[in-house]
Amino acid sequence: MDMKKLAEILIPDKDLLPPEEYENIYPERVRDGKAEVTRLAPSPTGFIHLGNLYSALADERAAHTTGGTFYLRIEDTDEKRKVDGAVESVIRSLKYFGINFDEGAEIDSPLNNYGPYYQRQRAKIYRSFAKRLIEQGLAYPCFCTEDELNAVREEQTAEKLITGYYGKYAKCRNLSSEQIEADVKAGKPFVIRLKSQGSTENKILFRDAIKGEVTVTENDQDVVILKSDGIPTYHFAHAIDDHFMRTTLVIRGEEWLSSLPVHIELHKVLGFKPPRYAHTCSLMKMDGGTKRKLSKRKDPELSLDYYRKAGYFPKAVVKYLMTILNSDFEEWTLKNPDADYRDFKFRIEKMGKSGALFDLDKLNDLSRTEISKLSERECFEFLKSWVDEFGTEKDKAHFKDKDYIIKVLALVMGVGGKKRRKDIERAEQGVRLIDYFFDDTFAPVYNYRFDGQTVNSVIENFAKVYDPADDNSVWFAKVKSIAPLVGFAAEMSDYKARPEDYKGNVSDVAEILRIAITGMPNSPDLCTIMGILGKDRSVERLNAAKI
């Protein structure tokens, strides 16, 4: 069989470069010997989840900790699954969590020397190498229909054999050149398959960058490398792209371990040195005392949109994932509480070898801590970024007055003060916490513990003496001054000595005023709240709160 002629029949393209020419087009990167080149290579399906962020963070840290490069490649070989805007969504979602690419698809970078970064735009490269494999007798056309392949699979299943296209089941492996030419001329659709040289009787000892030594069975499957539309499969494209984009380390989920024999063989027949592979463990959660994998169907926290919509502080999510990625990160943060997590020396070999437990309660704790560290400006910007994307129209209007919001935050969340509030874990909580400072979101619940006459008397007497110029001591002195007028003890010692002589004490008077102004029995310093609201609004609320 004239293999060169066969290759011309199957791949008649006249504008393909010789495979070796690509070595010049995509030369080795100039880098330090230890600098890693990593990539995130999602399909443009529109769904990006916590596992993607977990892998992206590992990729980004592995590259940047070593002074290397982290790039974005889009594996869009499956046109049916493509979702418009998906690539931008990936970039935007990861950027929200502080994960940035050095080069790649839709990245404006002077380093973009290894593109195109969309696989469908690299079709000629794949076809050039597929053609060379056909010439070498290492690839062949397969004309089997879907029905024929299903019949083979059913036969294998019935005989309890491994399913796939191999051995005697590879029916197109030994077609004559005459038969192939006739089928092509007849317009029969075909795919190009690898003619595997492997045997399941042979074992391969492989060193995984995370799991250590792994033994896998040699590949004997004649996998598809070019689909009927001339576009490559994931297996074929990734081997070629990782080589010519000069990837040194591929970090991916452990579900890809089963494909490792195919990838090893593809690199071998293509004449490439494979990158190092690191297979991460799955993210797990406790469910009724049992550990299981996080599920798209069962667990809303798997979606990155979950964290963005709820308003988790992005750095908290990243720092929590770092505790899963490297077991010694948590100890490092205890010793360096104010250090940037990027100062930590991330090591791929310190990643866990078994399922990583994702604990949402622990993330909540970390988010509360991180939010409590924010400066006034940082707190405002964090809450505003959430409001801009997910807040109501009222929220957006409120956050246009930056000076007013910062005054409110300084009081309510203790921003800039010594007593920081540490119970806010999400932006949504922080925004709802300040609703009562705005008339259009003020929704009071007047749950007084005293009768209407007493409540009204307290409110009316205080409204007469209230002055927004009063400091806390003068303000409280006025609260004490009206207490005897409405039957309350001005001094706690008097109330404790003769409780039967009073309706209550001065703190009860303050509570009535607090409920009237905020709609709640508990709040930050009421004098300061009224000062922020101003006299007119404060008096208006007092009058509206009477029974």
Coordinates of C-alpha atoms in Angstrom, one line a residue, residues 107-108 120 128 136 264 436 522:
I107 CA -6.1 38.0 26.6
D108 CA -4.4 41.2 25.4
R120 CA -10.7 25.1 15.9
S128 CA -0.6 18.1 9.1
Q136 CA 3.9 6.3 8.6
I264 CA 1.4 8.6 26.5
Y436 CA -32.4 50.9 57.9
N522 CA -30.3 46.0 69.1

